Tab-separated table of C-alpha atoms and ligand atoms in Angstrom:
chain	number	residue	atom	x	y	z
A	1	MET	CA	-37.002	-71.869	31.325
A	2	ALA	CA	-38.282	-70.691	34.677
A	3	ASN	CA	-36.603	-72.078	37.797
A	4	TYR	CA	-39.967	-72.551	39.411
A	5	ASP	CA	-43.610	-72.841	38.508
A	6	VAL	CA	-44.531	-70.803	41.580
A	7	ILE	CA	-42.652	-68.603	44.020
A	8	VAL	CA	-44.676	-67.601	47.054
A	9	ILE	CA	-43.412	-64.524	48.904
A	10	GLY	CA	-44.155	-64.852	52.620
A	11	GLY	CA	-44.159	-67.951	54.808
A	12	GLY	CA	-47.179	-67.169	57.012
A	13	PRO	CA	-50.445	-69.154	57.031
A	14	GLY	CA	-51.426	-67.804	53.595
A	15	GLY	CA	-48.005	-68.329	52.007
A	16	TYR	CA	-46.940	-71.639	53.496
A	17	VAL	CA	-50.331	-73.260	52.901
A	18	CYS	CA	-50.275	-71.981	49.303
A	19	ALA	CA	-46.771	-73.409	48.807
A	20	ILE	CA	-47.742	-76.812	50.210
A	21	ARG	CA	-50.880	-77.022	48.049
A	22	CYS	CA	-48.919	-75.941	44.932
A	23	ALA	CA	-46.357	-78.697	45.592
A	24	GLN	CA	-49.104	-81.265	46.235
A	25	LEU	CA	-50.595	-80.354	42.861
A	26	GLY	CA	-47.290	-81.051	41.116
A	27	LEU	CA	-45.972	-77.495	40.730
A	28	LYS	CA	-42.283	-76.809	41.355
A	29	THR	CA	-42.502	-74.414	44.269
A	30	ALA	CA	-40.344	-72.107	46.382
A	31	CYS	CA	-41.307	-69.897	49.304
A	32	VAL	CA	-39.391	-66.739	50.256
A	33	GLU	CA	-39.254	-65.954	53.973
A	34	GLY	CA	-36.867	-63.556	55.696
A	35	ARG	CA	-37.635	-64.472	59.310
A	36	GLU	CA	-35.462	-67.061	61.069
A	37	THR	CA	-38.450	-69.416	61.170
A	38	LEU	CA	-41.468	-70.128	58.971
A	39	GLY	CA	-45.057	-69.447	60.019
A	40	GLY	CA	-45.233	-65.641	59.756
A	41	THR	CA	-46.882	-63.384	62.304
A	42	CYS	CA	-49.405	-66.064	63.267
A	43	LEU	CA	-46.970	-68.730	64.429
A	44	ASN	CA	-44.111	-66.499	65.603
A	45	ILE	CA	-45.679	-63.423	67.194
A	46	GLY	CA	-49.452	-63.785	66.932
A	47	CYS	CA	-52.120	-66.467	67.149
A	48	ILE	CA	-50.004	-69.332	68.459
A	49	PRO	CA	-47.888	-67.642	71.189
A	50	SER	CA	-50.914	-65.694	72.407
A	51	LYS	CA	-52.827	-68.958	72.787
A	52	ALA	CA	-50.030	-70.339	74.983
A	53	LEU	CA	-50.283	-67.301	77.287
A	54	LEU	CA	-54.084	-67.409	77.223
A	55	HIS	CA	-53.982	-71.049	78.286
A	56	ALA	CA	-51.440	-70.506	81.067
A	57	SER	CA	-53.288	-67.490	82.460
A	58	HIS	CA	-56.592	-69.351	82.240
A	59	MET	CA	-55.111	-72.210	84.291
A	60	LEU	CA	-54.016	-69.676	86.924
A	61	HIS	CA	-57.513	-68.195	86.972
A	62	GLU	CA	-59.017	-71.646	87.489
A	63	ALA	CA	-56.606	-72.345	90.332
A	64	GLU	CA	-57.319	-69.012	92.015
A	65	HIS	CA	-61.090	-68.990	91.568
A	66	ASN	CA	-62.465	-72.476	91.025
A	67	PHE	CA	-60.151	-75.083	92.570
A	68	VAL	CA	-61.444	-74.578	96.109
A	69	LYS	CA	-65.051	-74.854	94.880
A	70	MET	CA	-64.190	-78.268	93.385
A	71	GLY	CA	-62.571	-79.468	96.595
A	72	LEU	CA	-59.021	-78.904	95.381
A	73	LYS	CA	-57.303	-77.229	98.295
A	74	GLY	CA	-53.811	-75.825	98.725
A	75	LYS	CA	-51.795	-72.813	97.754
A	76	SER	CA	-52.573	-71.298	94.340
A	77	PRO	CA	-49.608	-71.320	91.933
A	78	SER	CA	-47.607	-68.121	91.525
A	79	VAL	CA	-46.383	-66.783	88.187
A	80	ASP	CA	-42.859	-67.711	87.079
A	81	TRP	CA	-42.759	-65.338	84.096
A	82	PRO	CA	-39.460	-66.541	82.547
A	83	GLN	CA	-40.773	-70.129	82.639
A	84	MET	CA	-44.093	-69.047	81.102
A	85	GLN	CA	-42.123	-67.303	78.355
A	86	SER	CA	-40.043	-70.379	77.708
A	87	TYR	CA	-43.203	-72.543	77.544
A	88	LYS	CA	-44.549	-70.058	74.974
A	89	ASP	CA	-41.261	-70.166	73.016
A	90	ASP	CA	-41.343	-73.997	73.005
A	91	VAL	CA	-44.846	-73.907	71.558
A	92	ILE	CA	-43.665	-71.497	68.837
A	93	GLY	CA	-40.648	-73.719	68.083
A	94	GLN	CA	-42.742	-76.870	67.744
A	95	ASN	CA	-45.118	-75.172	65.341
A	96	THR	CA	-42.574	-73.339	63.170
A	97	GLY	CA	-40.365	-76.466	63.069
A	98	GLY	CA	-43.421	-78.398	61.907
A	99	ILE	CA	-43.804	-76.130	58.869
A	100	GLU	CA	-40.122	-76.556	57.999
A	101	PHE	CA	-40.658	-80.328	58.113
A	102	LEU	CA	-43.700	-80.016	55.826
A	103	PHE	CA	-41.636	-77.972	53.347
A	104	LYS	CA	-39.001	-80.712	53.216
A	105	LYS	CA	-41.656	-83.406	52.906
A	106	ASN	CA	-43.269	-81.586	49.981
A	107	LYS	CA	-39.917	-80.643	48.361
A	108	ILE	CA	-40.529	-76.920	48.636
A	109	ASP	CA	-37.405	-74.733	48.513
A	110	TRP	CA	-37.264	-72.179	51.311
A	111	LEU	CA	-35.487	-69.147	49.825
A	112	LYS	CA	-34.185	-67.484	53.009
A	113	GLY	CA	-34.234	-63.695	52.860
A	114	TRP	CA	-36.534	-60.814	51.953
A	115	GLY	CA	-37.863	-60.961	48.398
A	116	THR	CA	-38.352	-58.224	45.846
A	117	ILE	CA	-39.967	-58.465	42.427
A	118	PRO	CA	-37.702	-56.704	39.917
A	119	ALA	CA	-40.006	-57.733	37.049
A	120	ALA	CA	-42.987	-60.043	36.522
A	121	GLY	CA	-41.601	-63.577	36.478
A	122	GLN	CA	-38.613	-62.750	38.692
A	123	VAL	CA	-38.022	-62.733	42.449
A	124	LYS	CA	-34.776	-61.412	43.883
A	125	VAL	CA	-33.620	-62.775	47.244
A	126	GLY	CA	-30.263	-61.439	48.405
A	127	ASP	CA	-28.110	-61.218	45.273
A	128	GLU	CA	-29.850	-64.036	43.459
A	129	ILE	CA	-32.642	-63.714	40.947
A	130	HIS	CA	-35.043	-66.654	40.694
A	131	GLU	CA	-37.499	-67.087	37.874
A	132	ALA	CA	-41.079	-68.282	38.165
A	133	LYS	CA	-44.128	-68.559	35.938
A	134	HIS	CA	-46.310	-67.348	38.792
A	135	ILE	CA	-45.587	-65.202	41.857
A	136	VAL	CA	-47.934	-65.174	44.847
A	137	VAL	CA	-47.578	-62.253	47.267
A	138	ALA	CA	-48.522	-63.346	50.793
A	139	THR	CA	-46.669	-60.771	52.846
A	140	GLY	CA	-49.341	-60.233	55.505
A	141	SER	CA	-49.819	-57.179	57.682
A	142	GLU	CA	-48.243	-55.061	60.414
A	143	PRO	CA	-49.721	-52.955	63.243
A	144	SER	CA	-51.036	-49.573	62.051
A	145	ALA	CA	-49.369	-46.555	63.610
A	146	LEU	CA	-51.416	-44.300	65.885
A	147	PRO	CA	-50.542	-40.594	65.543
A	148	GLY	CA	-48.930	-39.231	68.737
A	149	VAL	CA	-47.958	-42.694	69.932
A	150	GLU	CA	-44.421	-43.952	69.537
A	151	VAL	CA	-43.989	-47.696	69.944
A	152	ASP	CA	-40.718	-48.832	71.608
A	153	GLU	CA	-41.869	-52.469	72.136
A	154	LYS	CA	-40.835	-52.140	75.816
A	155	ILE	CA	-43.233	-49.732	77.522
A	156	VAL	CA	-45.432	-48.890	74.557
A	157	VAL	CA	-45.945	-52.143	72.703
A	158	THR	CA	-47.835	-53.711	69.821
A	159	SER	CA	-49.098	-57.286	70.046
A	160	GLU	CA	-45.523	-58.414	69.276
A	161	GLY	CA	-43.921	-56.716	72.290
A	162	ALA	CA	-46.897	-57.634	74.470
A	163	LEU	CA	-46.062	-61.317	74.040
A	164	SER	CA	-42.483	-60.902	75.297
A	165	LEU	CA	-42.629	-58.286	78.070
A	166	ALA	CA	-39.654	-58.251	80.448
A	167	LYS	CA	-42.052	-58.708	83.374
A	168	THR	CA	-45.787	-58.833	83.917
A	169	PRO	CA	-47.175	-55.286	84.182
A	170	LYS	CA	-48.864	-53.892	87.280
A	171	LYS	CA	-50.900	-51.323	85.372
A	172	MET	CA	-51.638	-51.811	81.704
A	173	VAL	CA	-53.548	-49.548	79.345
A	174	VAL	CA	-54.875	-51.132	76.162
A	175	ILE	CA	-55.723	-48.742	73.329
A	176	GLY	CA	-58.507	-50.305	71.247
A	177	ALA	CA	-61.209	-52.788	72.322
A	178	GLY	CA	-60.771	-54.997	69.266
A	179	VAL	CA	-59.674	-58.617	69.089
A	180	ILE	CA	-56.002	-58.082	69.979
A	181	GLY	CA	-56.693	-55.650	72.821
A	182	LEU	CA	-59.212	-57.914	74.513
A	183	GLU	CA	-57.301	-61.185	74.048
A	184	LEU	CA	-54.014	-59.821	75.397
A	185	GLY	CA	-55.667	-57.486	77.917
A	186	SER	CA	-57.461	-60.471	79.439
A	187	VAL	CA	-54.185	-62.442	79.650
A	188	TYR	CA	-52.513	-59.742	81.733
A	189	ALA	CA	-55.648	-59.127	83.816
A	190	ARG	CA	-55.584	-62.816	84.792
A	191	LEU	CA	-51.866	-62.581	85.549
A	192	GLY	CA	-52.644	-59.826	88.063
A	193	ALA	CA	-52.368	-56.533	86.144
A	194	GLU	CA	-54.874	-53.726	86.541
A	195	VAL	CA	-56.037	-53.409	82.938
A	196	THR	CA	-57.887	-50.430	81.459
A	197	VAL	CA	-59.115	-50.550	77.874
A	198	VAL	CA	-59.583	-47.179	76.171
A	199	GLU	CA	-61.873	-47.414	73.141
A	200	TYR	CA	-62.939	-44.751	70.642
A	201	LEU	CA	-66.390	-46.248	69.963
A	202	ASP	CA	-69.232	-46.812	72.455
A	203	THR	CA	-69.210	-50.584	72.019
A	204	ILE	CA	-66.382	-53.121	72.049
A	205	THR	CA	-65.399	-55.348	69.103
A	206	PRO	CA	-66.713	-53.346	66.144
A	207	GLY	CA	-68.806	-55.371	63.704
A	208	MET	CA	-69.792	-57.987	66.275
A	209	ASP	CA	-73.433	-58.817	67.071
A	210	LYS	CA	-74.597	-56.203	69.604
A	211	ASP	CA	-76.102	-58.743	72.071
A	212	VAL	CA	-72.836	-60.638	72.170
A	213	ALA	CA	-70.745	-57.455	72.499
A	214	LYS	CA	-72.885	-56.312	75.472
A	215	THR	CA	-72.645	-59.645	77.294
A	216	PHE	CA	-68.931	-59.917	76.447
A	217	GLN	CA	-68.167	-56.495	77.945
A	218	ARG	CA	-70.195	-57.331	81.065
A	219	ILE	CA	-68.254	-60.584	81.553
A	220	LEU	CA	-64.886	-58.866	81.005
A	221	LYS	CA	-65.822	-56.138	83.505
A	222	LYS	CA	-66.707	-58.845	86.035
A	223	GLN	CA	-63.261	-60.324	85.426
A	224	GLY	CA	-61.791	-56.982	86.532
A	225	ILE	CA	-61.080	-55.220	83.218
A	226	ASN	CA	-61.914	-51.478	83.257
A	227	PHE	CA	-63.328	-49.802	80.158
A	228	VAL	CA	-63.206	-46.154	79.118
A	229	MET	CA	-65.571	-45.958	76.155
A	230	GLY	CA	-66.065	-43.166	73.627
A	231	ALA	CA	-62.499	-41.999	74.221
A	232	ALA	CA	-60.014	-40.946	71.556
A	233	VAL	CA	-56.395	-41.408	72.578
A	234	GLN	CA	-54.491	-38.222	71.719
A	235	ASN	CA	-50.949	-39.256	72.567
A	236	VAL	CA	-48.800	-41.271	74.927
A	237	GLU	CA	-45.943	-39.694	76.924
A	238	THR	CA	-43.215	-42.085	77.994
A	239	LEU	CA	-41.060	-41.536	81.037
A	240	LYS	CA	-38.256	-43.919	82.086
A	241	THR	CA	-40.335	-46.901	83.142
A	242	LYS	CA	-43.848	-45.497	82.871
A	243	ALA	CA	-46.210	-43.971	80.372
A	244	LYS	CA	-49.083	-41.510	80.509
A	245	VAL	CA	-51.955	-42.038	78.108
A	246	ASN	CA	-53.816	-38.836	77.230
A	247	TYR	CA	-57.330	-39.156	75.848
A	248	LYS	CA	-60.372	-37.017	75.138
A	249	LEU	CA	-63.921	-38.138	75.850
A	250	ARG	CA	-65.932	-37.705	72.670
A	251	LYS	CA	-69.153	-36.723	74.488
A	252	ASP	CA	-67.754	-33.483	75.987
A	253	ASP	CA	-64.197	-33.140	74.669
A	254	SER	CA	-62.889	-33.323	78.258
A	255	GLU	CA	-59.236	-34.309	78.582
A	256	HIS	CA	-58.026	-37.142	80.844
A	257	GLN	CA	-54.862	-39.047	81.629
A	258	ILE	CA	-54.082	-42.578	82.870
A	259	ASP	CA	-50.704	-43.896	84.061
A	260	ALA	CA	-49.429	-47.308	83.066
A	261	ASP	CA	-46.254	-49.320	83.117
A	262	THR	CA	-47.246	-50.960	79.812
A	263	VAL	CA	-49.365	-49.529	77.005
A	264	LEU	CA	-50.628	-51.922	74.336
A	265	VAL	CA	-51.519	-50.249	71.050
A	266	ALA	CA	-54.160	-52.433	69.366
A	267	THR	CA	-55.899	-50.102	66.946
A	268	GLY	CA	-55.785	-52.247	63.830
A	269	ARG	CA	-53.338	-53.598	61.266
A	270	LYS	CA	-52.401	-52.616	57.709
A	271	PRO	CA	-51.052	-54.589	54.736
A	272	TYR	CA	-47.279	-55.091	54.721
A	273	MET	CA	-45.538	-54.884	51.353
A	274	ASP	CA	-42.374	-52.883	52.062
A	275	GLY	CA	-39.526	-53.397	49.630
A	276	LEU	CA	-41.446	-55.692	47.270
A	277	GLY	CA	-41.256	-53.156	44.448
A	278	LEU	CA	-44.980	-53.342	43.643
A	279	ASP	CA	-45.098	-49.606	42.913
A	280	ALA	CA	-42.480	-49.793	40.185
A	281	LEU	CA	-44.288	-52.767	38.632
A	282	GLY	CA	-47.541	-50.804	38.555
A	283	VAL	CA	-49.480	-53.227	40.775
A	284	ALA	CA	-52.806	-51.510	41.537
A	285	LEU	CA	-53.858	-50.944	45.153
A	286	THR	CA	-57.324	-50.286	46.592
A	287	ASP	CA	-58.058	-46.917	48.200
A	288	ARG	CA	-57.364	-48.615	51.572
A	289	GLY	CA	-53.849	-49.553	50.467
A	290	GLN	CA	-54.520	-53.270	49.925
A	291	ILE	CA	-53.389	-55.096	46.781
A	292	GLN	CA	-56.260	-55.100	44.307
A	293	ILE	CA	-57.162	-58.566	43.012
A	294	ASP	CA	-59.793	-60.149	40.791
A	295	GLY	CA	-61.934	-63.213	41.581
A	296	HIS	CA	-58.908	-65.464	41.005
A	297	TRP	CA	-56.522	-63.531	43.276
A	298	ALA	CA	-54.727	-62.095	40.219
A	299	THR	CA	-53.381	-58.536	40.353
A	300	ASN	CA	-53.478	-56.278	37.310
A	301	VAL	CA	-49.897	-57.396	36.458
A	302	LYS	CA	-49.862	-60.728	34.603
A	303	GLY	CA	-48.307	-63.562	36.610
A	304	ILE	CA	-48.552	-61.795	39.995
A	305	TYR	CA	-51.175	-62.931	42.482
A	306	ALA	CA	-51.883	-61.846	46.065
A	307	ILE	CA	-53.652	-63.362	49.088
A	308	GLY	CA	-54.174	-62.943	52.839
A	309	ASP	CA	-53.908	-59.762	54.923
A	310	ALA	CA	-52.357	-57.869	51.980
A	311	VAL	CA	-55.654	-58.064	50.031
A	312	PRO	CA	-59.221	-56.975	50.973
A	313	GLY	CA	-61.315	-59.004	53.432
A	314	PRO	CA	-60.979	-59.946	57.092
A	315	MET	CA	-57.388	-60.124	58.367
A	316	LEU	CA	-57.605	-63.703	59.586
A	317	ALA	CA	-55.100	-66.542	59.275
A	318	HIS	CA	-57.768	-69.028	58.155
A	319	LYS	CA	-59.050	-66.682	55.435
A	320	ALA	CA	-55.450	-66.408	54.170
A	321	GLU	CA	-55.070	-70.208	54.272
A	322	ASP	CA	-58.240	-70.700	52.252
A	323	GLU	CA	-57.058	-68.176	49.681
A	324	GLY	CA	-53.642	-69.868	49.607
A	325	MET	CA	-55.206	-73.231	48.749
A	326	ALA	CA	-57.622	-71.708	46.250
A	327	VAL	CA	-54.985	-69.738	44.310
A	328	ALA	CA	-52.806	-72.890	44.180
A	329	GLU	CA	-55.734	-74.719	42.553
A	330	VAL	CA	-56.120	-71.884	40.035
A	331	LEU	CA	-52.387	-71.980	39.188
A	332	ALA	CA	-52.636	-75.750	38.692
A	333	GLY	CA	-55.483	-75.237	36.206
A	334	LYS	CA	-58.239	-76.238	38.622
A	335	HIS	CA	-61.130	-74.252	40.103
A	336	GLY	CA	-60.138	-72.607	43.381
A	337	HIS	CA	-62.968	-71.134	45.417
A	338	VAL	CA	-63.402	-69.321	48.747
A	339	ASN	CA	-66.879	-68.730	50.179
A	340	TYR	CA	-66.390	-65.334	51.804
A	341	ASP	CA	-69.903	-65.511	53.306
A	342	VAL	CA	-68.912	-68.375	55.583
A	343	ILE	CA	-65.690	-67.289	57.291
A	344	PRO	CA	-65.857	-67.725	61.056
A	345	GLY	CA	-64.370	-65.163	63.429
A	346	VAL	CA	-63.201	-66.173	66.897
A	347	ILE	CA	-61.981	-64.203	69.901
A	348	TYR	CA	-59.879	-66.399	72.161
A	349	THR	CA	-60.786	-65.042	75.560
A	350	SER	CA	-62.444	-66.941	78.362
A	351	PRO	CA	-65.259	-67.456	77.527
A	352	GLU	CA	-64.570	-67.546	73.795
A	353	VAL	CA	-66.596	-65.592	71.284
A	354	ALA	CA	-67.322	-66.951	67.810
A	355	ALA	CA	-69.448	-65.844	64.902
A	356	VAL	CA	-70.252	-66.721	61.317
A	357	GLY	CA	-72.608	-65.126	58.806
A	358	LYS	CA	-74.705	-62.027	59.309
A	359	THR	CA	-75.435	-60.026	62.441
A	360	GLU	CA	-78.948	-58.763	63.216
A	361	ASP	CA	-77.850	-55.212	62.372
A	362	GLU	CA	-76.654	-56.298	58.927
A	363	LEU	CA	-79.926	-58.141	58.242
A	364	LYS	CA	-81.975	-55.139	59.395
A	365	ALA	CA	-79.978	-52.881	57.068
A	366	GLU	CA	-80.701	-55.315	54.201
A	367	GLY	CA	-84.430	-55.282	55.097
A	368	ARG	CA	-84.425	-59.087	55.568
A	369	ASN	CA	-87.215	-60.930	57.359
A	370	TYR	CA	-85.475	-63.064	59.982
A	371	LYS	CA	-86.099	-65.002	63.212
A	372	VAL	CA	-83.783	-65.415	66.210
A	373	GLY	CA	-83.346	-68.501	68.394
A	374	LYS	CA	-81.308	-68.004	71.547
A	375	PHE	CA	-80.156	-70.429	74.218
A	376	SER	CA	-78.248	-69.626	77.413
A	377	PHE	CA	-75.383	-71.813	78.650
A	378	MET	CA	-77.163	-71.704	82.036
A	379	GLY	CA	-79.382	-74.451	80.553
A	380	ASN	CA	-76.387	-76.569	79.524
A	381	GLY	CA	-75.377	-79.100	82.166
A	382	ARG	CA	-71.811	-79.523	80.945
A	383	ALA	CA	-71.111	-75.767	80.959
A	384	LYS	CA	-72.508	-75.370	84.471
A	385	ALA	CA	-70.340	-78.237	85.745
A	386	VAL	CA	-67.222	-76.280	84.777
A	387	PHE	CA	-68.341	-72.767	85.874
A	388	GLN	CA	-69.045	-71.697	82.287
A	389	GLY	CA	-72.764	-70.985	82.484
A	390	GLU	CA	-72.401	-67.416	81.247
A	391	GLY	CA	-73.063	-66.647	77.613
A	392	PHE	CA	-75.382	-67.982	74.932
A	393	VAL	CA	-75.831	-69.242	71.392
A	394	LYS	CA	-77.819	-66.971	69.096
A	395	MET	CA	-78.929	-68.384	65.770
A	396	ILE	CA	-80.467	-66.175	63.101
A	397	VAL	CA	-82.545	-67.762	60.346
A	398	ASP	CA	-84.615	-66.625	57.382
A	399	ALA	CA	-88.199	-66.218	58.709
A	400	GLU	CA	-89.721	-67.994	55.713
A	401	THR	CA	-87.227	-70.680	54.693
A	402	ASP	CA	-85.619	-71.339	58.138
A	403	ARG	CA	-82.225	-71.245	56.391
A	404	ILE	CA	-79.373	-70.264	58.746
A	405	LEU	CA	-78.121	-66.740	58.045
A	406	GLY	CA	-75.776	-66.307	60.999
A	407	CYS	CA	-74.756	-67.680	64.366
A	408	HIS	CA	-73.127	-65.863	67.293
A	409	ILE	CA	-71.798	-67.683	70.327
A	410	ILE	CA	-70.271	-66.499	73.576
A	411	GLY	CA	-69.384	-69.398	75.797
A	412	PRO	CA	-67.061	-72.335	76.409
A	413	ALA	CA	-65.299	-73.698	73.299
A	414	ALA	CA	-67.315	-71.327	71.089
A	415	GLY	CA	-64.447	-71.292	68.576
A	416	ASP	CA	-64.779	-75.021	68.038
A	417	MET	CA	-68.573	-75.198	68.150
A	418	ILE	CA	-69.039	-72.592	65.425
A	419	HIS	CA	-67.855	-75.067	62.778
A	420	GLU	CA	-71.044	-77.108	63.008
A	421	ILE	CA	-72.805	-74.004	61.746
A	422	CYS	CA	-70.125	-73.277	59.118
A	423	VAL	CA	-70.607	-76.745	57.617
A	424	GLY	CA	-74.376	-76.321	57.868
A	425	MET	CA	-74.262	-72.970	56.081
A	426	GLU	CA	-72.027	-74.382	53.313
A	427	PHE	CA	-74.746	-76.977	52.699
A	428	GLY	CA	-77.596	-74.454	52.952
A	429	ALA	CA	-78.863	-75.974	56.218
A	430	SER	CA	-81.989	-74.809	58.040
A	431	ALA	CA	-82.237	-74.503	61.818
A	432	GLN	CA	-84.427	-77.588	61.700
A	433	ASP	CA	-81.596	-79.595	60.109
A	434	ILE	CA	-79.468	-78.800	63.174
A	435	ALA	CA	-82.374	-79.356	65.564
A	436	LEU	CA	-83.094	-82.815	64.098
A	437	THR	CA	-79.455	-83.893	64.335
A	438	CYS	CA	-78.674	-85.952	67.439
A	439	HIS	CA	-76.095	-84.144	69.625
A	440	ALA	CA	-74.135	-86.089	72.237
A	441	HIS	CA	-74.939	-85.444	75.890
A	442	PRO	CA	-73.410	-83.838	77.861
A	443	THR	CA	-71.600	-81.469	75.459
A	444	TYR	CA	-71.441	-77.716	74.995
A	445	SER	CA	-72.680	-78.324	71.424
A	446	GLU	CA	-76.118	-79.197	72.778
A	447	ALA	CA	-76.526	-75.432	73.263
A	448	VAL	CA	-76.224	-75.001	69.480
A	449	ARG	CA	-78.987	-77.544	68.948
A	450	GLU	CA	-81.152	-75.838	71.580
A	451	ALA	CA	-80.708	-72.473	69.809
A	452	ALA	CA	-81.789	-74.216	66.590
A	453	LEU	CA	-84.826	-75.655	68.430
A	454	ALA	CA	-85.565	-72.131	69.696
A	455	CYS	CA	-85.888	-71.016	66.048
A	456	GLY	CA	-88.804	-73.490	65.754
A	457	ASP	CA	-91.151	-74.850	68.436
A	458	GLY	CA	-88.838	-73.958	71.327
A	459	ALA	CA	-85.754	-75.082	73.208
A	460	ILE	CA	-86.195	-77.899	75.727
A	461	HIS	CA	-84.037	-76.655	78.601
A	462	ALA	CA	-85.003	-72.957	78.478
B	501	NAI	P1	-59.468	-54.033	65.494
B	501	NAI	O1	-59.716	-53.336	64.209
B	501	NAI	O2	-60.121	-55.339	65.779
B	501	NAI	O3	-59.838	-53.044	66.721
B	501	NAI	C1	-59.238	-51.775	66.877
B	501	NAI	C2	-60.033	-50.935	67.854
B	501	NAI	O4	-59.291	-49.757	68.160
B	501	NAI	C3	-61.369	-50.467	67.287
B	501	NAI	O5	-62.383	-50.819	68.195
B	501	NAI	C4	-61.197	-48.952	67.153
B	501	NAI	O6	-62.392	-48.248	67.341
B	501	NAI	C5	-60.176	-48.643	68.254
B	501	NAI	N1	-59.411	-47.387	68.070
B	501	NAI	C6	-58.823	-46.945	66.922
B	501	NAI	N2	-58.189	-45.751	67.148
B	501	NAI	C7	-58.372	-45.437	68.459
B	501	NAI	C8	-57.951	-44.330	69.301
B	501	NAI	N3	-57.207	-43.309	68.846
B	501	NAI	N4	-58.322	-44.334	70.606
B	501	NAI	C9	-59.072	-45.368	71.093
B	501	NAI	N5	-59.476	-46.425	70.358
B	501	NAI	C10	-59.137	-46.474	69.044
B	501	NAI	O7	-57.861	-54.142	65.587
B	501	NAI	P2	-56.879	-55.123	66.371
B	501	NAI	O8	-57.508	-55.644	67.617
B	501	NAI	O9	-55.608	-54.348	66.460
B	501	NAI	O10	-56.701	-56.340	65.379
B	501	NAI	C11	-56.110	-56.157	64.087
B	501	NAI	C12	-56.507	-57.247	63.134
B	501	NAI	O11	-55.965	-58.491	63.524
B	501	NAI	C13	-58.004	-57.402	63.034
B	501	NAI	O12	-58.357	-57.482	61.679
B	501	NAI	C14	-58.268	-58.714	63.736
B	501	NAI	O13	-59.384	-59.393	63.178
B	501	NAI	C15	-56.971	-59.479	63.516
B	501	NAI	N6	-56.750	-60.427	64.614
B	501	NAI	C16	-57.589	-61.482	64.744
B	501	NAI	C17	-57.446	-62.363	65.796
B	501	NAI	C18	-58.412	-63.485	65.924
B	501	NAI	O14	-59.085	-63.801	64.961
B	501	NAI	N7	-58.547	-64.114	67.092
B	501	NAI	C19	-56.401	-62.199	66.796
B	501	NAI	C20	-55.596	-61.044	66.570
B	501	NAI	C21	-55.780	-60.205	65.512
């Protein structure tokens, strides 16, 4: 007799959501987590704490730049870094505590410690071996190492150290103009640091729609962030309290150096599966080192499943959550499904950037016949009232059927607005379906409707 129907290894968004869904579907469930608190990277050292710092730094920016314009006079606030850190820690505590409560409510056993899988059907935590019919690996990811760069999480930091710096930096170099680099770089720029982003490619945020990437970089530059593009970081030298970042420009191989008191390494993440014992079990990996799975999240070893950052696909908390729910349905004998074509991506800067579906470049490469409808937030009354007129909504539709193929937004609350399009795409909506739907005035979402109108007879306020 197995102790459990399911043991989930990892208590991040993939793992804890999977455990809750398994329990809701009547399966006896445990979740193994070695951290002091549940929630994984996302809640402890990722999405949630970074949003607290983004919010606080955004408030400071508003006070410094926009209060006077609105007739709010007086001294701008100054940064009390220890208090900002404790606000961030409170936010983490509320969220991780919430997951612990949900585990109790759903009668999920939290097996505290780091799990290994000695054999299919068994999970060892500490000295104890627990048995389960099904094991779900949801162990997430960790920052990839960059050759020549040694991380000490004090001067040279990953996203984890960047959230808990001893003080706010004066000069910060960010290696990599991806999501992490730009989100955290913009936090410290708003808190007063001189931030320089060094990026290997010629455009920021690889994979993003080119129009959006161009506008995004222009806005970030205006906010004071410096960019060195087409530059490969060679190594970082650390002195007592400073670092020197050495890079080569790809166009002419010339060598350069920048000083910093903090260097953030944000050059990607890789699956984390240390100590699980997958090798010995013969669990197959892809050539990129991710756990190989079939359409039901099953590995090649019977009874072992895997989800989230440890398997192929975008490394996003919400993708992991969807997989967690879907694999729970499969284990309960139902039909779990994830539509990988409709997974939104959001960058939480100010303004936010959000996208779902295809980019123009992808459609061109596929030889598709498409139409674009674009609408600037300068034509949106609500955005202008709050100094957020920069940016646009770009909708891409099939030229013949008008069916939405993708949507790319840079502007206020883009990360929330994108879901109208996600729902639309799930239901096979056309731009006209969005255009004919009444949108409340005055809202940012009217810009989405205007972009849909621009796919047809034209936007009204353009
Ligand atoms: P990323 O893959 O988004 O960007 C890394 C950047 O570093 C690339 O632009 C790459 O060209 C550059 N790079 C690599 N080596 C370099 C070198 N030697 N010199 C200069 N530049 C170099 O990686 P990032 O930002 O670390 O994020 C990791 C993962 O976490 C991503 O999959 C991301 O989607 C996910 N994430 C998502 C968030 C969100 O959805 N808001 C927030 C944080 C992370």
